[in-house]
Amino acid sequence: MTAVGIEVNNLNFFWPNGEQVIKSCSLQVPKGEFWMLLGTNGSGKSTLLRLIVGLLTPQSGQIMVLPPVGFVFQNPDHQLVMPTVGADVAFGLVGEKLLPNVVKARVEEALDAVNLLSLQRRPIYALSGGQKQRVAIAGAIARHCHLLLLDEPTALLDPDSQLDLVVSVRNLVKSRGITALWVTHRLEELNYCDGAFLLEKGCLVDTGEGQRLKQRLMQENHYSS
């Protein structure tokens, strides 16, 4: 039986005004695989991701994940808090009370994994959008996260940086056995996933191979690649 990195069972979530955003949602992401969550604006993608990571609490249903969990926001400026690249990655390790030499080794290993080791002393403000997203991902790697959740991480990037980031994350998932769920509305990104989920108005309406979902959506003219 395949080990599971994320399991969601019959999840329901309502906003305080009574609007139901997630409706009886169930899904599984196999451990060590790179899956994508697809849907138009307002379909509930970001809400579902925040439920999985624990930023929101569902009214009913179950969520089981393999901790520790790393979360990468659409806008990295919302999560990078320290002045330099190395300091920001190290900041995420404060709660583990590690020896300084262990912190140093973890930071360097994580930055090397995202090809930013040479920028360890670079001020955060001097980075490009793609580099900032890599710093956020490095923070999760430094914490030895088993699960990585990414909320439209390419939304603010130029096309070349978009492709670069999705390839980098796929390579990290495969080389380190990380489970990843990547939220997107870009059909071209489905070329790199192991599988995908399609969310419509809070309901999971399709699950399967990325290329099949891509073809379905192109035929329905809901998206353009």
mmCIF file of C-alpha atoms in Angstrom:
data_model
loop_
_atom_site.group_PDB
_atom_site.id
_atom_site.type_symbol
_atom_site.label_atom_id
_atom_site.label_comp_id
_atom_site.label_asym_id
_atom_site.label_seq_id
_atom_site.Cartn_x
_atom_site.Cartn_y
_atom_site.Cartn_z
ATOM 1 C CA MET A 1 0.000 0.000 0.000
ATOM 2 C CA THR A 2 1.338 3.436 -0.956
ATOM 3 C CA ALA A 3 2.244 5.698 1.979
ATOM 4 C CA VAL A 4 0.221 8.915 2.092
ATOM 5 C CA GLY A 5 1.673 12.398 2.679
ATOM 6 C CA ILE A 6 -1.705 14.201 2.761
ATOM 7 C CA GLU A 7 -5.106 12.694 3.455
ATOM 8 C CA VAL A 8 -8.284 14.800 3.551
ATOM 9 C CA ASN A 9 -11.624 13.166 4.329
ATOM 10 C CA ASN A 10 -15.057 14.753 3.821
ATOM 11 C CA LEU A 11 -13.860 18.271 4.611
ATOM 12 C CA ASN A 12 -16.362 21.109 4.982
ATOM 13 C CA PHE A 13 -15.573 24.746 5.669
ATOM 14 C CA PHE A 14 -17.862 27.771 6.028
ATOM 15 C CA TRP A 15 -16.996 31.442 6.408
ATOM 16 C CA PRO A 16 -18.643 33.179 9.411
ATOM 17 C CA ASN A 17 -21.325 34.626 7.094
ATOM 18 C CA GLY A 18 -22.490 31.088 6.325
ATOM 19 C CA GLU A 19 -20.940 30.803 2.851
ATOM 20 C CA GLN A 20 -19.648 27.271 2.279
ATOM 21 C CA VAL A 21 -16.231 27.405 0.605
ATOM 22 C CA ILE A 22 -15.152 23.744 0.794
ATOM 23 C CA LYS A 23 -17.808 21.076 0.224
ATOM 24 C CA SER A 24 -17.330 17.417 1.247
ATOM 25 C CA CYS A 25 -13.757 17.397 -0.093
ATOM 26 C CA SER A 26 -11.665 14.204 0.072
ATOM 27 C CA LEU A 27 -8.224 13.709 -1.466
ATOM 28 C CA GLN A 28 -4.920 11.910 -1.011
ATOM 29 C CA VAL A 29 -1.383 12.843 -2.069
ATOM 30 C CA PRO A 30 1.058 9.898 -2.033
ATOM 31 C CA LYS A 31 4.216 10.403 -0.001
ATOM 32 C CA GLY A 32 7.127 11.745 -2.037
ATOM 33 C CA GLU A 33 5.000 12.932 -4.965
ATOM 34 C CA PHE A 34 4.450 16.374 -6.512
ATOM 35 C CA TRP A 35 0.735 17.110 -7.006
ATOM 36 C CA MET A 36 -1.073 20.232 -8.121
ATOM 37 C CA LEU A 37 -4.390 21.760 -7.084
ATOM 38 C CA LEU A 38 -6.087 23.523 -9.959
ATOM 39 C CA GLY A 39 -9.103 25.786 -10.156
ATOM 40 C CA THR A 40 -10.308 29.201 -11.247
ATOM 41 C CA ASN A 41 -10.261 32.213 -8.926
ATOM 42 C CA GLY A 42 -12.759 31.715 -6.118
ATOM 43 C CA SER A 43 -12.830 27.914 -6.421
ATOM 44 C CA GLY A 44 -11.451 27.460 -2.891
ATOM 45 C CA LYS A 45 -7.866 26.451 -3.696
ATOM 46 C CA SER A 46 -6.102 28.761 -1.234
ATOM 47 C CA THR A 47 -8.703 28.067 1.453
ATOM 48 C CA LEU A 48 -8.166 24.316 1.117
ATOM 49 C CA LEU A 49 -4.402 24.775 1.371
ATOM 50 C CA ARG A 50 -4.794 26.876 4.531
ATOM 51 C CA LEU A 51 -7.036 24.199 6.025
ATOM 52 C CA ILE A 52 -4.427 21.528 5.319
ATOM 53 C CA VAL A 53 -1.623 23.545 6.938
ATOM 54 C CA GLY A 54 -3.804 24.458 9.921
ATOM 55 C CA LEU A 55 -4.210 28.210 9.365
ATOM 56 C CA LEU A 56 -7.970 27.638 9.194
ATOM 57 C CA THR A 57 -10.140 25.126 11.064
ATOM 58 C CA PRO A 58 -12.830 23.120 9.248
ATOM 59 C CA GLN A 59 -16.351 22.718 10.626
ATOM 60 C CA SER A 60 -16.209 18.993 9.866
ATOM 61 C CA GLY A 61 -13.965 16.378 8.292
ATOM 62 C CA GLN A 62 -10.452 15.082 8.886
ATOM 63 C CA ILE A 63 -7.010 16.217 7.764
ATOM 64 C CA MET A 64 -3.943 14.009 8.213
ATOM 65 C CA VAL A 65 -0.506 15.203 7.150
ATOM 66 C CA LEU A 66 3.069 14.078 7.604
ATOM 67 C CA PRO A 67 4.744 16.799 9.730
ATOM 68 C CA PRO A 68 6.690 18.986 9.782
ATOM 69 C CA VAL A 69 4.898 21.060 7.145
ATOM 70 C CA GLY A 70 6.325 23.979 5.153
ATOM 71 C CA PHE A 71 4.071 26.634 3.617
ATOM 72 C CA VAL A 72 5.056 28.985 0.783
ATOM 73 C CA PHE A 73 2.797 31.996 0.226
ATOM 74 C CA GLN A 74 1.960 33.518 -3.151
ATOM 75 C CA ASN A 75 3.817 36.676 -2.104
ATOM 76 C CA PRO A 76 7.118 35.806 -0.359
ATOM 77 C CA ASP A 77 7.270 39.275 1.203
ATOM 78 C CA HIS A 78 4.522 38.049 3.540
ATOM 79 C CA GLN A 79 6.839 35.473 5.131
ATOM 80 C CA LEU A 80 10.439 36.697 4.805
ATOM 81 C CA VAL A 81 11.150 38.558 8.036
ATOM 82 C CA MET A 82 14.929 38.829 8.470
ATOM 83 C CA PRO A 83 17.287 41.251 6.679
ATOM 84 C CA THR A 84 19.482 38.710 4.873
ATOM 85 C CA VAL A 85 18.998 35.399 3.071
ATOM 86 C CA GLY A 86 20.925 33.254 5.556
ATOM 87 C CA ALA A 87 19.375 34.922 8.598
ATOM 88 C CA ASP A 88 15.871 34.356 7.274
ATOM 89 C CA VAL A 89 16.423 30.638 6.710
ATOM 90 C CA ALA A 90 18.012 30.334 10.161
ATOM 91 C CA PHE A 91 15.077 32.156 11.768
ATOM 92 C CA GLY A 92 12.795 29.207 11.074
ATOM 93 C CA LEU A 93 15.036 26.962 13.176
ATOM 94 C CA VAL A 94 14.877 29.058 16.359
ATOM 95 C CA GLY A 95 12.217 26.883 17.949
ATOM 96 C CA GLU A 96 14.318 23.727 17.572
ATOM 97 C CA LYS A 97 17.051 25.043 19.920
ATOM 98 C CA LEU A 98 19.851 23.626 17.789
ATOM 99 C CA LEU A 99 23.569 24.171 18.333
ATOM 100 C CA PRO A 100 25.005 27.031 16.216
ATOM 101 C CA ASN A 101 27.076 24.673 14.061
ATOM 102 C CA VAL A 102 23.981 22.570 13.310
ATOM 103 C CA VAL A 103 22.007 25.677 12.332
ATOM 104 C CA LYS A 104 24.838 26.786 10.058
ATOM 105 C CA ALA A 105 24.978 23.382 8.369
ATOM 106 C CA ARG A 106 21.188 23.245 7.914
ATOM 107 C CA VAL A 107 21.078 26.758 6.420
ATOM 108 C CA GLU A 108 23.907 26.052 3.997
ATOM 109 C CA GLU A 109 22.421 22.707 2.950
ATOM 110 C CA ALA A 110 19.012 24.292 2.310
ATOM 111 C CA LEU A 111 20.389 27.242 0.343
ATOM 112 C CA ASP A 112 22.551 24.922 -1.717
ATOM 113 C CA ALA A 113 19.442 22.854 -2.532
ATOM 114 C CA VAL A 114 17.743 25.916 -4.065
ATOM 115 C CA ASN A 115 20.949 27.238 -5.684
ATOM 116 C CA LEU A 116 21.234 30.296 -3.423
ATOM 117 C CA LEU A 117 24.257 29.402 -1.305
ATOM 118 C CA SER A 118 26.325 32.151 -2.914
ATOM 119 C CA LEU A 119 23.683 34.695 -1.854
ATOM 120 C CA GLN A 120 23.672 33.766 1.824
ATOM 121 C CA ARG A 121 24.654 37.297 2.924
ATOM 122 C CA ARG A 122 22.539 39.091 0.309
ATOM 123 C CA PRO A 123 19.885 41.490 1.696
ATOM 124 C CA ILE A 124 16.346 40.224 1.117
ATOM 125 C CA TYR A 125 15.346 43.522 -0.536
ATOM 126 C CA ALA A 126 17.992 42.982 -3.219
ATOM 127 C CA LEU A 127 16.515 39.670 -4.409
ATOM 128 C CA SER A 128 14.266 39.039 -7.389
ATOM 129 C CA GLY A 129 10.785 37.595 -6.878
ATOM 130 C CA GLY A 130 11.941 34.139 -7.899
ATOM 131 C CA GLN A 131 14.905 34.279 -5.525
ATOM 132 C CA LYS A 132 12.606 35.290 -2.662
ATOM 133 C CA GLN A 133 10.404 32.264 -3.335
ATOM 134 C CA ARG A 134 13.499 30.064 -3.239
ATOM 135 C CA VAL A 135 14.444 31.519 0.148
ATOM 136 C CA ALA A 136 10.963 30.646 1.442
ATOM 137 C CA ILE A 137 11.369 27.087 0.124
ATOM 138 C CA ALA A 138 14.858 26.877 1.654
ATOM 139 C CA GLY A 139 13.293 27.710 5.019
ATOM 140 C CA ALA A 140 11.116 24.614 4.739
ATOM 141 C CA ILE A 141 14.048 22.451 3.656
ATOM 142 C CA ALA A 142 16.174 23.666 6.583
ATOM 143 C CA ARG A 143 13.410 22.543 8.954
ATOM 144 C CA HIS A 144 13.510 19.117 7.265
ATOM 145 C CA CYS A 145 9.834 19.416 6.329
ATOM 146 C CA HIS A 146 8.235 16.252 4.994
ATOM 147 C CA LEU A 147 5.411 18.193 3.369
ATOM 148 C CA LEU A 148 5.591 21.357 1.272
ATOM 149 C CA LEU A 149 2.456 23.379 0.452
ATOM 150 C CA LEU A 150 2.798 26.152 -2.143
ATOM 151 C CA ASP A 151 0.033 28.683 -2.810
ATOM 152 C CA GLU A 152 0.429 29.899 -6.422
ATOM 153 C CA PRO A 153 4.162 30.532 -5.911
ATOM 154 C CA THR A 154 4.664 31.619 -9.540
ATOM 155 C CA ALA A 155 1.824 34.178 -9.595
ATOM 156 C CA LEU A 156 4.132 37.195 -9.269
ATOM 157 C CA LEU A 157 6.998 35.864 -11.404
ATOM 158 C CA ASP A 158 7.943 36.406 -15.045
ATOM 159 C CA PRO A 159 7.487 33.400 -17.413
ATOM 160 C CA ASP A 160 11.128 32.255 -17.276
ATOM 161 C CA SER A 161 11.184 32.387 -13.477
ATOM 162 C CA GLN A 162 7.860 30.527 -13.330
ATOM 163 C CA LEU A 163 9.265 27.582 -15.255
ATOM 164 C CA ASP A 164 12.522 27.655 -13.316
ATOM 165 C CA LEU A 165 10.718 27.464 -9.971
ATOM 166 C CA VAL A 166 8.366 24.630 -10.867
ATOM 167 C CA VAL A 167 11.259 22.535 -12.207
ATOM 168 C CA SER A 168 13.320 23.252 -9.092
ATOM 169 C CA VAL A 169 10.499 22.215 -6.749
ATOM 170 C CA ARG A 170 9.869 19.024 -8.709
ATOM 171 C CA ASN A 171 13.568 18.140 -8.510
ATOM 172 C CA LEU A 172 13.613 18.816 -4.754
ATOM 173 C CA VAL A 173 10.550 16.624 -4.218
ATOM 174 C CA LYS A 174 12.086 13.758 -6.147
ATOM 175 C CA SER A 175 15.590 14.006 -4.691
ATOM 176 C CA ARG A 176 14.510 14.414 -1.049
ATOM 177 C CA GLY A 177 11.322 12.373 -0.834
ATOM 178 C CA ILE A 178 9.233 15.435 0.058
ATOM 179 C CA THR A 179 5.479 15.432 -0.535
ATOM 180 C CA ALA A 180 4.294 18.621 -2.247
ATOM 181 C CA LEU A 181 0.937 20.188 -3.130
ATOM 182 C CA TRP A 182 1.217 23.181 -5.474
ATOM 183 C CA VAL A 183 -1.763 25.478 -6.109
ATOM 184 C CA THR A 184 -1.968 26.915 -9.617
ATOM 185 C CA HIS A 185 -4.268 28.050 -12.401
ATOM 186 C CA ARG A 186 -1.558 27.778 -15.089
ATOM 187 C CA LEU A 187 -2.079 24.767 -17.341
ATOM 188 C CA GLU A 188 1.558 24.647 -18.481
ATOM 189 C CA GLU A 189 2.639 23.869 -14.912
ATOM 190 C CA LEU A 190 0.706 20.591 -15.103
ATOM 191 C CA ASN A 191 3.507 19.278 -17.345
ATOM 192 C CA TYR A 192 5.645 18.744 -14.245
ATOM 193 C CA CYS A 193 3.329 17.132 -11.684
ATOM 194 C CA ASP A 194 2.705 13.508 -10.734
ATOM 195 C CA GLY A 195 -1.027 14.153 -10.536
ATOM 196 C CA ALA A 196 -3.563 16.907 -10.087
ATOM 197 C CA PHE A 197 -6.868 17.810 -8.466
ATOM 198 C CA LEU A 198 -9.511 20.058 -9.997
ATOM 199 C CA LEU A 199 -11.587 22.173 -7.623
ATOM 200 C CA GLU A 200 -14.785 23.948 -8.738
ATOM 201 C CA LYS A 201 -16.858 26.032 -6.316
ATOM 202 C CA GLY A 202 -15.396 24.185 -3.358
ATOM 203 C CA CYS A 203 -16.034 20.711 -4.765
ATOM 204 C CA LEU A 204 -13.367 18.290 -5.956
ATOM 205 C CA VAL A 205 -14.628 17.396 -9.441
ATOM 206 C CA ASP A 206 -11.677 15.532 -10.967
ATOM 207 C CA THR A 207 -8.466 13.790 -9.917
ATOM 208 C CA GLY A 208 -5.784 12.214 -12.045
ATOM 209 C CA GLU A 209 -2.891 12.610 -14.440
ATOM 210 C CA GLY A 210 -1.917 16.205 -15.100
ATOM 211 C CA GLN A 211 -1.968 15.972 -18.889
ATOM 212 C CA ARG A 212 -5.517 14.574 -18.896
ATOM 213 C CA LEU A 213 -6.789 17.421 -16.715
ATOM 214 C CA LYS A 214 -4.925 19.883 -18.910
ATOM 215 C CA GLN A 215 -6.626 18.541 -22.030
ATOM 216 C CA ARG A 216 -10.042 18.572 -20.329
ATOM 217 C CA LEU A 217 -9.737 22.211 -19.345
ATOM 218 C CA MET A 218 -8.392 23.320 -22.706
ATOM 219 C CA GLN A 219 -11.348 21.610 -24.422
ATOM 220 C CA GLU A 220 -13.765 23.296 -22.041
ATOM 221 C CA ASN A 221 -12.052 26.648 -22.745
ATOM 222 C CA HIS A 222 -11.911 27.427 -19.036
ATOM 223 C CA TYR A 223 -8.190 28.113 -19.210
ATOM 224 C CA SER A 224 -5.485 29.011 -21.657
ATOM 225 C CA SER A 225 -1.976 27.629 -21.397
#
